[in-house]
Short mmCIF file of C-alpha atoms in Angstrom, two decimals:
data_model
loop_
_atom_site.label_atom_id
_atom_site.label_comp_id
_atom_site.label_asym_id
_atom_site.label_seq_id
_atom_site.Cartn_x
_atom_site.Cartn_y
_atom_site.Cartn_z
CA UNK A 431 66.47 52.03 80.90
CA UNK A 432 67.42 54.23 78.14
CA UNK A 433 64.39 52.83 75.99
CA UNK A 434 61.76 53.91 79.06
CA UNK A 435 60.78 57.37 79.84
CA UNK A 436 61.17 58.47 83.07
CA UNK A 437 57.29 58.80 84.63
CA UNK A 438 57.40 62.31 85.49
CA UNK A 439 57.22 65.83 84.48
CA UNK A 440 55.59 65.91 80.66
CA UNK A 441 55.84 61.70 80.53
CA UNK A 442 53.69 61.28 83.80
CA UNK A 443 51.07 58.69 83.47
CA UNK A 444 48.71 57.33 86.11
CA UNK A 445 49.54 53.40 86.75
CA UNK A 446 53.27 54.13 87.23
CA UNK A 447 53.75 53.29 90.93
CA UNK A 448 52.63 56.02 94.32
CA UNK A 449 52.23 59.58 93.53
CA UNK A 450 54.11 61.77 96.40
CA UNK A 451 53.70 65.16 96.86
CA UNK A 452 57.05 67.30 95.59
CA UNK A 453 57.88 68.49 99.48
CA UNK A 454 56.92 65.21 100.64
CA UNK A 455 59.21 64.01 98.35
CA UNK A 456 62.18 66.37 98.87
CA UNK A 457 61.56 65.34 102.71
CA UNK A 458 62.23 61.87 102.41
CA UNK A 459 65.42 62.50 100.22
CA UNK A 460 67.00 64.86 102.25
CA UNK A 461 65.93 63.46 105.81
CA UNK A 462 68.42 60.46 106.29
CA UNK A 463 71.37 62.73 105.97
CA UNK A 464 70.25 64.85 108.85
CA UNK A 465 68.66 61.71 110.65
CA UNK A 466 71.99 59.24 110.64
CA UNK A 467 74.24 62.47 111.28
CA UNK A 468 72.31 63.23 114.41
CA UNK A 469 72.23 59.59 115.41
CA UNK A 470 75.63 58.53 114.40
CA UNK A 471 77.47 62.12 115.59
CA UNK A 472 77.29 60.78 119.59
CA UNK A 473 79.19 57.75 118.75
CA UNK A 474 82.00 59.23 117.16
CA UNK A 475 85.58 59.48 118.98
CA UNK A 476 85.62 62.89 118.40
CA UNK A 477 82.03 63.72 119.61
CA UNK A 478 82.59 65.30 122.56
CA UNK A 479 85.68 67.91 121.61
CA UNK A 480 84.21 71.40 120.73
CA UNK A 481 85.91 71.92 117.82
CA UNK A 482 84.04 68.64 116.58
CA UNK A 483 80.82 70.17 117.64
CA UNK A 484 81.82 73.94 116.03
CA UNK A 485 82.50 72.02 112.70
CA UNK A 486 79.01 69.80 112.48
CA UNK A 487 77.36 73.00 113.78
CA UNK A 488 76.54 74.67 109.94
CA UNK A 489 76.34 71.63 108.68
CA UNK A 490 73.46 70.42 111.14
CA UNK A 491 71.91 74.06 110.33
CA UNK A 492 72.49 73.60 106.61
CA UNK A 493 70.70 70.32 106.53
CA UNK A 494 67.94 71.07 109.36
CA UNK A 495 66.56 74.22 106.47
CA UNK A 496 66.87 72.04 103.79
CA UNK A 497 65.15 69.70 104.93
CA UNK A 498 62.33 70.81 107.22
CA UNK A 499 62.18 74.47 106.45
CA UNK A 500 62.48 74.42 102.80
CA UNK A 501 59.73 72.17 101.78
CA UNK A 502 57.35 74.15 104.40
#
């Protein structure tokens, strides 16, 4: 890998795999955290204690603007 040049920025060619659009892009990187948090969250032991729910509060908010809002 260190004799390739990454395919992007000044070294992008056409041929090199599927072109995504940058918020596209940033949308599919940052979705899974927010995805499997909101999925997994209601199975946890602690799920249903407030203090639980205080704590994954900002974080929730963090990741819903980084993810959906941001890219907008």
């Amino acid at each position: 890998l260190k004799f390739l040049q990454a395919p992007y920025g000044k070294h992008h060619r056409p041929g090199w795999g599927p072109n995504l659009s940058p918020p596209l892009a940033w949308f599919l990187m940052e979705s899974p955290t927010l995805w499997f948090t909101l999925y997994l969250f209601p199975f946890g032991n602690n799920s249903s204690n407030p203090k639980s729910i205080i704590l994954i509060t900002p974080f929730l908010i963090h990741y819903f603007h980084r993810t959906i809002i941001y890219p907008l």
